Coordinates of N, CA, C and O in Angstrom, one line a residue:
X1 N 0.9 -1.2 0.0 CA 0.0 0.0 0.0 C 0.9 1.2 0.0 O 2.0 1.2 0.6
X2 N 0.6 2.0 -0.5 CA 1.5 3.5 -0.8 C 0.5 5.0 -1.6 O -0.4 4.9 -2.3
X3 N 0.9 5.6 -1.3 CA 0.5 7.2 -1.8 C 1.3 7.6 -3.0 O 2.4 7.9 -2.8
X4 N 0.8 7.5 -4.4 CA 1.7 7.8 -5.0 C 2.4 9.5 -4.8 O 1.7 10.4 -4.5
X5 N 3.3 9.7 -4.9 CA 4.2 10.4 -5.4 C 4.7 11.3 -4.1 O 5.1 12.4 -4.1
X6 N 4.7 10.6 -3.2 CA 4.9 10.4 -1.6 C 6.0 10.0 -0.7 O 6.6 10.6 0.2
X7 N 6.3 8.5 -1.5 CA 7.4 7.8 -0.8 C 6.8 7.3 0.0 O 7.7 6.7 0.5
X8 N 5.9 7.1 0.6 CA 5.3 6.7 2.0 C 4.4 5.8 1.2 O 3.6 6.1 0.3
X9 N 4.7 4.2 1.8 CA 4.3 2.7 2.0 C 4.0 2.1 2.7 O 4.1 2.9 3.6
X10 N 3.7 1.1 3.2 CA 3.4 0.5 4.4 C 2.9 -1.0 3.7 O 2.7 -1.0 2.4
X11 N 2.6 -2.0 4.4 CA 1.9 -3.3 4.0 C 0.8 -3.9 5.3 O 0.6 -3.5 6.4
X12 N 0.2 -4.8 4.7 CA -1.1 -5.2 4.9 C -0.6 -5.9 6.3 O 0.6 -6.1 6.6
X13 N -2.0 -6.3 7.4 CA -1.1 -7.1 8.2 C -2.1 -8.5 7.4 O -2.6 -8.4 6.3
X14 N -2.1 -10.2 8.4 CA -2.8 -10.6 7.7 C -4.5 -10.5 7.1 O -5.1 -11.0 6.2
X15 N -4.8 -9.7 7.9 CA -6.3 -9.3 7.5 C -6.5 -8.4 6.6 O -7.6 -8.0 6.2
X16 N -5.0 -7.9 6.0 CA -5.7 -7.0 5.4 C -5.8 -5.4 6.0 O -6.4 -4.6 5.4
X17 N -5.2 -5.0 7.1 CA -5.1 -4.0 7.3 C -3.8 -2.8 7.5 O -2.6 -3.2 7.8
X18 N -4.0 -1.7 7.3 CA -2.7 -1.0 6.7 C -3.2 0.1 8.0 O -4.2 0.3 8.6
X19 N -1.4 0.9 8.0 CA -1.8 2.5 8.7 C -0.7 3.3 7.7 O 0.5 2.8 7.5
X20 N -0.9 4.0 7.3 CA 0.1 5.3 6.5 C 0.1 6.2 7.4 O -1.0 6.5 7.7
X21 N 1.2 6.8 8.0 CA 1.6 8.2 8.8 C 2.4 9.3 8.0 O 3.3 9.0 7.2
X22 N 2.0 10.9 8.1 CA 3.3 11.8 7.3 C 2.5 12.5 6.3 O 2.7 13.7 6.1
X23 N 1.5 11.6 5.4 CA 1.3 12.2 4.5 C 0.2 13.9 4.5 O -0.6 14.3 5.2
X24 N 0.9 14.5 3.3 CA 0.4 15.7 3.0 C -1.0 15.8 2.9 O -1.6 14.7 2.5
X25 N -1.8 16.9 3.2 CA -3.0 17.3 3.1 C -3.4 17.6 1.5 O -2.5 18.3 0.9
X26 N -4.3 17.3 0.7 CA -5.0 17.4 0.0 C -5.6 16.1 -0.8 O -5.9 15.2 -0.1
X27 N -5.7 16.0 -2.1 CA -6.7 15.0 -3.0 C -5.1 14.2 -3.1 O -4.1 14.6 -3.8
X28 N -5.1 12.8 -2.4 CA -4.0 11.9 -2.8 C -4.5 10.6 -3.4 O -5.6 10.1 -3.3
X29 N -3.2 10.3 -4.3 CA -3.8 8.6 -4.9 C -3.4 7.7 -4.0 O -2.3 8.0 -3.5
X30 N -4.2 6.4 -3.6 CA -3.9 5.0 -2.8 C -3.5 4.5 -4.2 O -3.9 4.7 -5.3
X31 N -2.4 3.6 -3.6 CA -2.1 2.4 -4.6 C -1.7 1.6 -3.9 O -0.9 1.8 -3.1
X32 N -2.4 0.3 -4.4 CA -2.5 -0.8 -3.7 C -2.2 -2.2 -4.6 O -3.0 -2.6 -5.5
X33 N -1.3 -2.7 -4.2 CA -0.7 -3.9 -5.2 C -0.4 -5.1 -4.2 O 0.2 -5.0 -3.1
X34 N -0.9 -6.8 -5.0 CA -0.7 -7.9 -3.9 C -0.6 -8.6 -5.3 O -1.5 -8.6 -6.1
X35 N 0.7 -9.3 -5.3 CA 0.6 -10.5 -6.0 C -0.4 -11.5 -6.6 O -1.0 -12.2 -5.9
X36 N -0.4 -11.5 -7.8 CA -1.7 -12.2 -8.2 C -3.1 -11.6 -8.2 O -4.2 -12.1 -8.4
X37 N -2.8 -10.5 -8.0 CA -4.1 -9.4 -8.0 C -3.7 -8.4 -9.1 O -2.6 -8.1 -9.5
X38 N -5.0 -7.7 -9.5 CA -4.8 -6.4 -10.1 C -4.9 -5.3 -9.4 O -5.8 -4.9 -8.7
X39 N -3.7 -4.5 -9.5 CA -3.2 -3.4 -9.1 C -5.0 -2.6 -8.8 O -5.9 -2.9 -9.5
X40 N -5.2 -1.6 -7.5 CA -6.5 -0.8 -7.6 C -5.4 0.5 -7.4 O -4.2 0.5 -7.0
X41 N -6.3 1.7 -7.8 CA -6.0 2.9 -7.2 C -7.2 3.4 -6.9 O -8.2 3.4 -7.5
X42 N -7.0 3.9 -5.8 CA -8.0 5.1 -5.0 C -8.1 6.5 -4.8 O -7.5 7.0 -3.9
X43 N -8.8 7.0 -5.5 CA -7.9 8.8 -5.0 C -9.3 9.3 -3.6 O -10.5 9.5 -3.7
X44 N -8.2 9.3 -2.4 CA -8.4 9.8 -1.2 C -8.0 11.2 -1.0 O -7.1 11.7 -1.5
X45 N -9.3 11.9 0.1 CA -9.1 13.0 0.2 C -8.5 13.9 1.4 O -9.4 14.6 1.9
X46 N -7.5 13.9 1.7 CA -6.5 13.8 3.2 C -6.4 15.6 3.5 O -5.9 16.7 3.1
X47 N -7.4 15.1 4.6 CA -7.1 16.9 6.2 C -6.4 16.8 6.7 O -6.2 15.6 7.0
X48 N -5.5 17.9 7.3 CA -4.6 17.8 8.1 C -4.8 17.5 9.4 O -5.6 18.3 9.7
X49 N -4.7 16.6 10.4 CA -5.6 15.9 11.9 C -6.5 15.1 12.0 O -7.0 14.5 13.0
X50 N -6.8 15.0 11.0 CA -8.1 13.6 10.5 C -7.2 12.6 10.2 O -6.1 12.7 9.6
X51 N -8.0 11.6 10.7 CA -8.0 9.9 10.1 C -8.5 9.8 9.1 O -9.4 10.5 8.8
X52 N -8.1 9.1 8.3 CA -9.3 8.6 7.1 C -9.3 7.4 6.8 O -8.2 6.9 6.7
X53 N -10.5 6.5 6.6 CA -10.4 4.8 6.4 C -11.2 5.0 5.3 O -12.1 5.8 4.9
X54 N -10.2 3.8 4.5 CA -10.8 3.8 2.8 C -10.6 2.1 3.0 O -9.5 1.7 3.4
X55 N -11.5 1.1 2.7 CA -11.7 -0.1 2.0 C -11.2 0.0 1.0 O -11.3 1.1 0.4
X56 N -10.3 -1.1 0.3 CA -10.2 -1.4 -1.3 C -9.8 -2.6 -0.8 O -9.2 -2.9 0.3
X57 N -10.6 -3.5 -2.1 CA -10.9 -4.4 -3.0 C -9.9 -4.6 -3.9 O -9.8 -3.8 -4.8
X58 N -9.1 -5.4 -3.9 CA -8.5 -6.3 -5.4 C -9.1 -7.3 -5.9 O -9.7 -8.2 -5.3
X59 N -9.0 -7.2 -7.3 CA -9.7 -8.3 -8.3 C -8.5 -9.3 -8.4 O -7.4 -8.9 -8.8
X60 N -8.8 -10.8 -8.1 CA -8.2 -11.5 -8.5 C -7.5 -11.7 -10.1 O -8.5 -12.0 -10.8
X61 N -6.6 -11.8 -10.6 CA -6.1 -12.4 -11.9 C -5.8 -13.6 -11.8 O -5.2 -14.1 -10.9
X62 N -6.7 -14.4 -13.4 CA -6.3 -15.9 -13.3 C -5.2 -16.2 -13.9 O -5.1 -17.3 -14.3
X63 N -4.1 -15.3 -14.2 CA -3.4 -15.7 -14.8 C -2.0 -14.6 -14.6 O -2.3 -13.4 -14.7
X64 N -1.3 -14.8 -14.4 CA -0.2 -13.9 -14.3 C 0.8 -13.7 -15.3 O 1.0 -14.8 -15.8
X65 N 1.5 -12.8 -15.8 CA 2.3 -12.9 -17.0 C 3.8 -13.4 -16.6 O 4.4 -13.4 -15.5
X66 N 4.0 -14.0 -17.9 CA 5.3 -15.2 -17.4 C 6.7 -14.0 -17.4 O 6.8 -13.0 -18.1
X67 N 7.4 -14.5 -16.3 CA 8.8 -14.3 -15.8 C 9.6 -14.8 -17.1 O 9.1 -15.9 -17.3
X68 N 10.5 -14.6 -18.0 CA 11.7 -14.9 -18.0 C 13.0 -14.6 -17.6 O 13.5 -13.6 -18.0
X69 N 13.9 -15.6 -16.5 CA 14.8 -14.7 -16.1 C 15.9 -15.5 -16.6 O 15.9 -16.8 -16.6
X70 N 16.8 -14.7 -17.1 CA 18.1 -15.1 -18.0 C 19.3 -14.7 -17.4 O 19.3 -13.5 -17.0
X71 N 20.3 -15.4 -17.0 CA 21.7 -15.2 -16.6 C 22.8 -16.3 -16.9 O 22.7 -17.5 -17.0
X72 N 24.0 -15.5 -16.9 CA 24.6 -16.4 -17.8 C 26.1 -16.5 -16.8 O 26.5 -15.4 -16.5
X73 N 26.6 -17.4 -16.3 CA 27.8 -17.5 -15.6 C 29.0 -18.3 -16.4 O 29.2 -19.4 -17.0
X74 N 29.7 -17.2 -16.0 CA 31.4 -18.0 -16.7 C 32.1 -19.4 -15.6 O 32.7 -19.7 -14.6
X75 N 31.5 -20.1 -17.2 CA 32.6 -21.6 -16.8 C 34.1 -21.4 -16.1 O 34.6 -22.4 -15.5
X76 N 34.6 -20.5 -16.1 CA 35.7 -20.1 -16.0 C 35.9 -19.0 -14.7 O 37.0 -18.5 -14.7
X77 N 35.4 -18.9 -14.1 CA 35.2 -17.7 -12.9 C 36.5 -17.3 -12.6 O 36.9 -16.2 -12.8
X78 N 37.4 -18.3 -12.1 CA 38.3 -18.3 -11.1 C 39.9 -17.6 -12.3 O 40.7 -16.6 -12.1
X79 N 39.9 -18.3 -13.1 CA 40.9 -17.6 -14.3 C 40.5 -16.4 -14.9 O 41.3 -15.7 -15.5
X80 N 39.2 -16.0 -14.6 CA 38.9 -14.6 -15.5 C 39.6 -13.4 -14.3 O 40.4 -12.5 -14.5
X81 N 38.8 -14.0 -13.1 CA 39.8 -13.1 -11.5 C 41.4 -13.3 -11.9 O 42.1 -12.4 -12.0
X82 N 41.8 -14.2 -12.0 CA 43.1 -14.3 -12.0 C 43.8 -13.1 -13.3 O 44.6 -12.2 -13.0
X83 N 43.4 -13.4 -14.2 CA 43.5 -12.9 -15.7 C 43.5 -11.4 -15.9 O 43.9 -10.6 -16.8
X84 N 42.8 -11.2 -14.7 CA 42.4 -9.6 -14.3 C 43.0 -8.8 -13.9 O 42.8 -7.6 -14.1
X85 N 44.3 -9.4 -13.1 CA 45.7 -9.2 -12.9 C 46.9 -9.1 -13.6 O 47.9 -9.8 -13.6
X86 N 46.6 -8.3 -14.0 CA 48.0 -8.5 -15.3 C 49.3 -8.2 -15.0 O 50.1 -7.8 -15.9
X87 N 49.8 -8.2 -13.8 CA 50.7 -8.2 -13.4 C 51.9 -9.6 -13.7 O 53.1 -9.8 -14.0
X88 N 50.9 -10.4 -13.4 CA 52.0 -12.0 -13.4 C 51.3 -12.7 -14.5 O 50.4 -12.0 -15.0
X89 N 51.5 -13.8 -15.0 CA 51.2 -14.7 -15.4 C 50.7 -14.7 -17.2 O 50.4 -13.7 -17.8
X90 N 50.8 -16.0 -17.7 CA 50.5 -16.2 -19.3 C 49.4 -15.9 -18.9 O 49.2 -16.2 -17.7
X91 N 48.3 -15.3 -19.8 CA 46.8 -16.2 -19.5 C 46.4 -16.4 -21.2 O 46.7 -15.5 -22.0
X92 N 45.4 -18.2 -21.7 CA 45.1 -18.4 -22.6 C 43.9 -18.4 -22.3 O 43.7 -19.2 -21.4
X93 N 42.7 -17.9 -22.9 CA 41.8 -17.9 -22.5 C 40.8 -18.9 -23.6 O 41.3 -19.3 -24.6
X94 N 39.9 -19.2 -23.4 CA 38.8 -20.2 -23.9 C 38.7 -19.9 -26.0 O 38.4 -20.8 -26.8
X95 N 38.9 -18.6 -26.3 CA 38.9 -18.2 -27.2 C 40.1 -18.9 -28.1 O 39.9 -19.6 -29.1
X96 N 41.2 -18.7 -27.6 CA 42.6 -18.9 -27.9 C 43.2 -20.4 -27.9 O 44.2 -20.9 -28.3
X97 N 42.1 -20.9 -27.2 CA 42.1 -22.3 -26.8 C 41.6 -23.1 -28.2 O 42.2 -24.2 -28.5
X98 N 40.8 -22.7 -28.9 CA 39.7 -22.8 -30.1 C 41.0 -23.4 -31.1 O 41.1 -24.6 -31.5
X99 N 41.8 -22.5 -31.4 CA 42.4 -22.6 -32.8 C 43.7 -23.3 -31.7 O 44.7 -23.3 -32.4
X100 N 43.9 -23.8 -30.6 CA 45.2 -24.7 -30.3 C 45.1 -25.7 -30.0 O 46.0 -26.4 -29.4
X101 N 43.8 -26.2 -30.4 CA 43.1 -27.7 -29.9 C 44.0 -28.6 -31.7 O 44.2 -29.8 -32.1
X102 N 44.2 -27.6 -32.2 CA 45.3 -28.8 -33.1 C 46.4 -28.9 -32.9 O 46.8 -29.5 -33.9
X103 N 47.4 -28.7 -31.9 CA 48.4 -29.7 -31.8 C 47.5 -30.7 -30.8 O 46.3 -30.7 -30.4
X104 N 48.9 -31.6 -30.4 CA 48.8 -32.8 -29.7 C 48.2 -33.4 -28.8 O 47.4 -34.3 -28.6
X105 N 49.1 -32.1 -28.0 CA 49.7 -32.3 -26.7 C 49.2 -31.0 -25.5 O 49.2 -29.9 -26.1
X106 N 48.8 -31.0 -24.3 CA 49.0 -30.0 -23.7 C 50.1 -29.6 -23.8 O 50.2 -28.6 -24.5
X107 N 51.6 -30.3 -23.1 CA 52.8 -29.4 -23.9 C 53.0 -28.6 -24.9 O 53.8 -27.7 -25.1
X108 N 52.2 -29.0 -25.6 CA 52.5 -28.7 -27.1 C 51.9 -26.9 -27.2 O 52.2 -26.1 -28.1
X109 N 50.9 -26.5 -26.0 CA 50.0 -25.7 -25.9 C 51.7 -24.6 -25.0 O 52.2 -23.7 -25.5
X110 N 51.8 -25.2 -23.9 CA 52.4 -24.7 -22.7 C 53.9 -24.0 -23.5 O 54.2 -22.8 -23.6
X111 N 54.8 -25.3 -24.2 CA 55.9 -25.2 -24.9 C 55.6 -23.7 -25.5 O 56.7 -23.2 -25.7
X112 N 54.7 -22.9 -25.9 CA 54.7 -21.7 -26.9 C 54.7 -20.8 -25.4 O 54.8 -19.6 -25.8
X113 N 54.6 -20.8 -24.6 CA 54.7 -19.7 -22.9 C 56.2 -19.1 -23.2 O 57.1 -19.9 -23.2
X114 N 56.3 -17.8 -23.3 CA 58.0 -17.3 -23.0 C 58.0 -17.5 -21.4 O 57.0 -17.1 -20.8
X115 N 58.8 -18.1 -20.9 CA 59.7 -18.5 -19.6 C 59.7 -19.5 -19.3 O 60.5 -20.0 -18.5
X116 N 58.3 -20.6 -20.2 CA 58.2 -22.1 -19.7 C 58.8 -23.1 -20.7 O 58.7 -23.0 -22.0
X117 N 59.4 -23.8 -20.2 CA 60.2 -24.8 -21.1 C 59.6 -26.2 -21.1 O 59.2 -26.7 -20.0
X118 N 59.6 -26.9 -22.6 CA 59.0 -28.2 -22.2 C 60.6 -29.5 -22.4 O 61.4 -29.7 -23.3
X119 N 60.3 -29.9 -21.3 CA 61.4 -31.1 -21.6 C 61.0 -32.4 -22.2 O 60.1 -33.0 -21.5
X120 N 61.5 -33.2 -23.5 CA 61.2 -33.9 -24.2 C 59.9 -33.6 -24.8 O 59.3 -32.5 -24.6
X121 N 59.4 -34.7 -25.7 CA 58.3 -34.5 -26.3 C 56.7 -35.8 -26.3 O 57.0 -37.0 -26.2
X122 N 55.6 -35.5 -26.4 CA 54.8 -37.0 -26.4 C 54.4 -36.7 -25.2 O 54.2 -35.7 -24.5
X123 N 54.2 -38.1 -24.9 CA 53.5 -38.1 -23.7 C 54.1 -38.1 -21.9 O 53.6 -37.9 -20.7
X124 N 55.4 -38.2 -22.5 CA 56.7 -38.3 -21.3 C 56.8 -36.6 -21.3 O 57.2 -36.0 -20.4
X125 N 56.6 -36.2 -22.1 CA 56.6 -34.3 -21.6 C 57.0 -34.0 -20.2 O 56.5 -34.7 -19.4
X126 N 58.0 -32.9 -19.7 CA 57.9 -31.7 -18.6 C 57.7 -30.8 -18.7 O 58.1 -30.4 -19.8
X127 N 57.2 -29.7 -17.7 CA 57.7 -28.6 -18.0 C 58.6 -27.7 -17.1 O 58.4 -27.7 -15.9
X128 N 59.5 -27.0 -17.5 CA 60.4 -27.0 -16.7 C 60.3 -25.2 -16.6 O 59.1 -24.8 -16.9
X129 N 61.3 -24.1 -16.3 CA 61.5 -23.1 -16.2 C 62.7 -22.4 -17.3 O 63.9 -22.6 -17.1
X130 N 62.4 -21.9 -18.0 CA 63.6 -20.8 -18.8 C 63.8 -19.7 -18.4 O 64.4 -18.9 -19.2
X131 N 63.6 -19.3 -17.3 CA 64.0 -17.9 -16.9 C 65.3 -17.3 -16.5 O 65.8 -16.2 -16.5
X132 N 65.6 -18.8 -16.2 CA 67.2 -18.4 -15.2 C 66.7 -18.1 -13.9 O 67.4 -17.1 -13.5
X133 N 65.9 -18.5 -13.2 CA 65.5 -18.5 -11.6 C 65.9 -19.7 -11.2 O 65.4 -20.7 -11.5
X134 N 66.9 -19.5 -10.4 CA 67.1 -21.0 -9.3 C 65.8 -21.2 -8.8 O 65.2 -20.4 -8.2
X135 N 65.2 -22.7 -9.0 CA 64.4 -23.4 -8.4 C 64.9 -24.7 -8.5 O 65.5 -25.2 -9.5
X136 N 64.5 -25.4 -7.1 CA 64.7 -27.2 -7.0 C 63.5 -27.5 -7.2 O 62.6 -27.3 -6.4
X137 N 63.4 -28.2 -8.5 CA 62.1 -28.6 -9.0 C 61.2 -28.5 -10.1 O 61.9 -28.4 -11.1
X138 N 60.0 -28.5 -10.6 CA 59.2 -28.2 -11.7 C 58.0 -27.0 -11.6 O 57.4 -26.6 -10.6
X139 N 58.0 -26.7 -12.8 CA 56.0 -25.9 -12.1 C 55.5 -26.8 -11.7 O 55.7 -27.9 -12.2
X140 N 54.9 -26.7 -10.9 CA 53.4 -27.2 -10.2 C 52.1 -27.4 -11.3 O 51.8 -26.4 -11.9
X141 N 51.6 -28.5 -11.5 CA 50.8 -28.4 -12.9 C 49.2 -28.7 -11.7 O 49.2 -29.2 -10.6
X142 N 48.4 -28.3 -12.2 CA 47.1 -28.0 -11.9 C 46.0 -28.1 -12.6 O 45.6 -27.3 -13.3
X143 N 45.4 -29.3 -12.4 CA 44.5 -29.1 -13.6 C 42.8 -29.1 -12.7 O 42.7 -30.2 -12.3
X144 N 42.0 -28.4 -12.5 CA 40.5 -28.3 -11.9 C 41.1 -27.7 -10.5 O 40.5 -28.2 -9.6
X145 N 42.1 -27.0 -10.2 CA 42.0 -27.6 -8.6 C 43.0 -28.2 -7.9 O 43.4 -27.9 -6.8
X146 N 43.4 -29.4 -8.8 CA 44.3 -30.8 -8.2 C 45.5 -30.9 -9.0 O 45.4 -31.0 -10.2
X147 N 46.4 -30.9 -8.5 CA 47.6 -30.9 -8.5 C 48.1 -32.8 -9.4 O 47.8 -33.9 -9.0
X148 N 48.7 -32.3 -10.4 CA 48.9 -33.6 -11.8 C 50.5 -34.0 -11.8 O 51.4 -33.2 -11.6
X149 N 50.6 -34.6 -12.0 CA 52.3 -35.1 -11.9 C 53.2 -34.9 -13.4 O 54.3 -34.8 -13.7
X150 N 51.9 -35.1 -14.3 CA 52.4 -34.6 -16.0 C 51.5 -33.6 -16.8 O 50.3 -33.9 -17.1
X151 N 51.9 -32.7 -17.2 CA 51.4 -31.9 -18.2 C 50.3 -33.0 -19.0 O 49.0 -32.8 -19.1
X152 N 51.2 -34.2 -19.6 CA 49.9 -34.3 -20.5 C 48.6 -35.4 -19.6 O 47.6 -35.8 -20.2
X153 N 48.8 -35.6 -18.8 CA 47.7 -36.2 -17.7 C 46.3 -35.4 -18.3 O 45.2 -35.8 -18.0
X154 N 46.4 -34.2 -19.1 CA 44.8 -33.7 -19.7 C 45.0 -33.2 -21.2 O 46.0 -32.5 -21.5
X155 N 44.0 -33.7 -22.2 CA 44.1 -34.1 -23.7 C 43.7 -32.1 -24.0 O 43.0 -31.2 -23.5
X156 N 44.5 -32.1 -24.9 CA 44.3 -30.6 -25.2 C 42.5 -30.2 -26.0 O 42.0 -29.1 -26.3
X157 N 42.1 -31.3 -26.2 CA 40.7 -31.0 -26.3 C 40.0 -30.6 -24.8 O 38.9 -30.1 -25.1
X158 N 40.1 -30.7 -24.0 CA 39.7 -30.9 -22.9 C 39.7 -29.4 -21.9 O 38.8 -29.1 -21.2
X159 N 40.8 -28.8 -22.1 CA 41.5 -27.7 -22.0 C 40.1 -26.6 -22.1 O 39.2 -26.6 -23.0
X160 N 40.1 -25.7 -21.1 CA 39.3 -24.7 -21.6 C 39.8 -23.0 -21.2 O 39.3 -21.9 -21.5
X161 N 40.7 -23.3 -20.7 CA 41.4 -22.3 -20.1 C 43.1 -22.5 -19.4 O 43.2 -23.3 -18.4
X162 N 44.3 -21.9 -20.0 CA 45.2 -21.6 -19.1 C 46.0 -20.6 -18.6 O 46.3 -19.7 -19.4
X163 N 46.3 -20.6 -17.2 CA 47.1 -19.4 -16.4 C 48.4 -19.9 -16.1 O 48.5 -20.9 -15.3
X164 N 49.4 -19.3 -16.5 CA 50.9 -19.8 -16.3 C 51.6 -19.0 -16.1 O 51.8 -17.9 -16.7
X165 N 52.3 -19.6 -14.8 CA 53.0 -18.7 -14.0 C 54.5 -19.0 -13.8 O 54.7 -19.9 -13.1
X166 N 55.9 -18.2 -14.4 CA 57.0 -18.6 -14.2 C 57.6 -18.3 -13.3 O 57.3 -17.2 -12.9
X167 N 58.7 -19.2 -12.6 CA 59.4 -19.2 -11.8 C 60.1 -17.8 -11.6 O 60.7 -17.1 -12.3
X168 N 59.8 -17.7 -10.2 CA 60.3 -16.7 -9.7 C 58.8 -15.1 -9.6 O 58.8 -14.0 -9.0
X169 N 57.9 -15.8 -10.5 CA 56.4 -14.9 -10.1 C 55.1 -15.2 -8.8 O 54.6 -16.3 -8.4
X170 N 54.9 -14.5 -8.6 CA 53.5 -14.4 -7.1 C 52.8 -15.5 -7.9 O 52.8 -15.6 -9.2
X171 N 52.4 -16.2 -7.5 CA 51.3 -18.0 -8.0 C 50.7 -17.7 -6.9 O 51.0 -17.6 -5.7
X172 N 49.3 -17.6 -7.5 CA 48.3 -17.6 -6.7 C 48.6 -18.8 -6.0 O 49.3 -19.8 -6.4
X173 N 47.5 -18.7 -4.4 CA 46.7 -20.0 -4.1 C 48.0 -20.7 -3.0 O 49.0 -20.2 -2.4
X174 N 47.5 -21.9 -3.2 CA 48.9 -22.5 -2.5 C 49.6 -23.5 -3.7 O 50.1 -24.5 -3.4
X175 N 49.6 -23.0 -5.1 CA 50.6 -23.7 -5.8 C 51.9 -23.5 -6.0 O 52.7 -24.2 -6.8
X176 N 52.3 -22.1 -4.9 CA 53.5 -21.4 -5.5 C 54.6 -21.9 -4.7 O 54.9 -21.5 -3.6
X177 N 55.3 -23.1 -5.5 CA 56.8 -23.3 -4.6 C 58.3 -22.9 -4.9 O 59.4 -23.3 -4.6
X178 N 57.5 -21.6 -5.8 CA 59.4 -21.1 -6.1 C 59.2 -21.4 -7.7 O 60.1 -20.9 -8.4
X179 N 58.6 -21.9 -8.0 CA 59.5 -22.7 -9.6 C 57.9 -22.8 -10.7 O 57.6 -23.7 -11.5
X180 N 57.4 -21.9 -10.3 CA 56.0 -21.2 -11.0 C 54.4 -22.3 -11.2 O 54.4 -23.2 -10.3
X181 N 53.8 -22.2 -11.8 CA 53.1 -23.3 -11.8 C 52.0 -22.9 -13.0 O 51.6 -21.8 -13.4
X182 N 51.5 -24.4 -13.8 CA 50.6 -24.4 -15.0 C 49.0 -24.5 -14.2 O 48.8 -25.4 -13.4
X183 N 47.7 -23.4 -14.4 CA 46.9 -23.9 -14.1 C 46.3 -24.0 -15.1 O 46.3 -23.1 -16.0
X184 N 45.5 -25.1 -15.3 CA 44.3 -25.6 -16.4 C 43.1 -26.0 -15.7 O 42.9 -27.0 -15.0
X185 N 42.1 -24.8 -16.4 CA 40.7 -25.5 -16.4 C 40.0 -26.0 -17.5 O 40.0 -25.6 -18.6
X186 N 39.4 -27.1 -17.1 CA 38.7 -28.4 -18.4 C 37.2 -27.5 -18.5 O 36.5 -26.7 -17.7
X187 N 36.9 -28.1 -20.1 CA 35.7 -27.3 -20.4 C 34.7 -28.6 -19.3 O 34.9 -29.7 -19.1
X188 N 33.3 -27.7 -18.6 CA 32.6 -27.9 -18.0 C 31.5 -28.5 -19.1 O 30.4 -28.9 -18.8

């Protein structure tokens, strides 16, 4: 329940009953709206120190007009935050991913990263560091989440996103041990 052009609202209790306080003196409109009803207005005629009680009536509607509600969320959440940062890291995004689904290999994807190196080739792949940062060790490879012991442990079709971070850069999360790390997310 509300006065138009007022600001001043209030709601029903369950019976049905309202109080409005504040409003100005002269010819005001009631408007009154309940789900599943048709909207009424009332034009009430408001004294300054007087009460006024007005009944209204809503007409039921059998039918209500349909909702569509549309929203669309990125498969990818956590890399787009990341990616947002342009401070550190490769990022390939889902776009870019499209036209590299023809090589092999995930290496084959990682090997094109300036600072990341891949050692050997196939399915025995590493990846190692080209920066010249002393690290004992490899990147950290990541694929959903979980921590993978080989780059190619996920088929480059599969790939939907990567963030690559070389040794000796801030790595998000707790993958960062000094010697950078590959994160991949798979398409959903």
């Amino acid at each position: 329940v509300g006065v138009r052009g007022t600001g001043v609202t209030g709601r029903t209790d369950a019976l049905g009953h309202y109080s409005l306080r504040g409003l100005p003196a002269g010819t005001q409109v009631l408007d009154v709206r309940h789900l599943g009803y048709a909207s009424a207005e009332l034009a009430v005629e408001l004294r300054s120190g007087v009460m006024v009680t007005r009944d209204v009536g809503l007409r039921r509607i059998v039918s209500l007009d349909s909702v569509r509600v549309v929203a669309q969320r990125s498969p990818y959440r956590e890399f787009n935050e990341l990616a947002n940062d342009k401070r550190f890291g490769v990022f390939i995004g889902p776009e870019e991913m499209e036209w590299r689904k023809r090589v092999l290999y995930a290496s084959d994807v990682i090997d094109k990263i300036p600072g990341v190196r891949v050692i050997h080739h196939g399915l025995d792949a590493q990846v190692g560091s080209s920066r010249g940062v002393f690290c004992l060790g490899e990147p950290t490879i990541v694929v959903d989440g979980f921590e993978k012991e080989w780059i190619n442990d996920v088929s480059v079709a599969q790939i939907g996103a990567i963030a690559a971070y070389r040794a000796g850069e801030f790595t998000p999360g707790s993958h960062d041990r000094g010697c950078g790390a590959v994160l991949i997310w798979t398409k959903k």
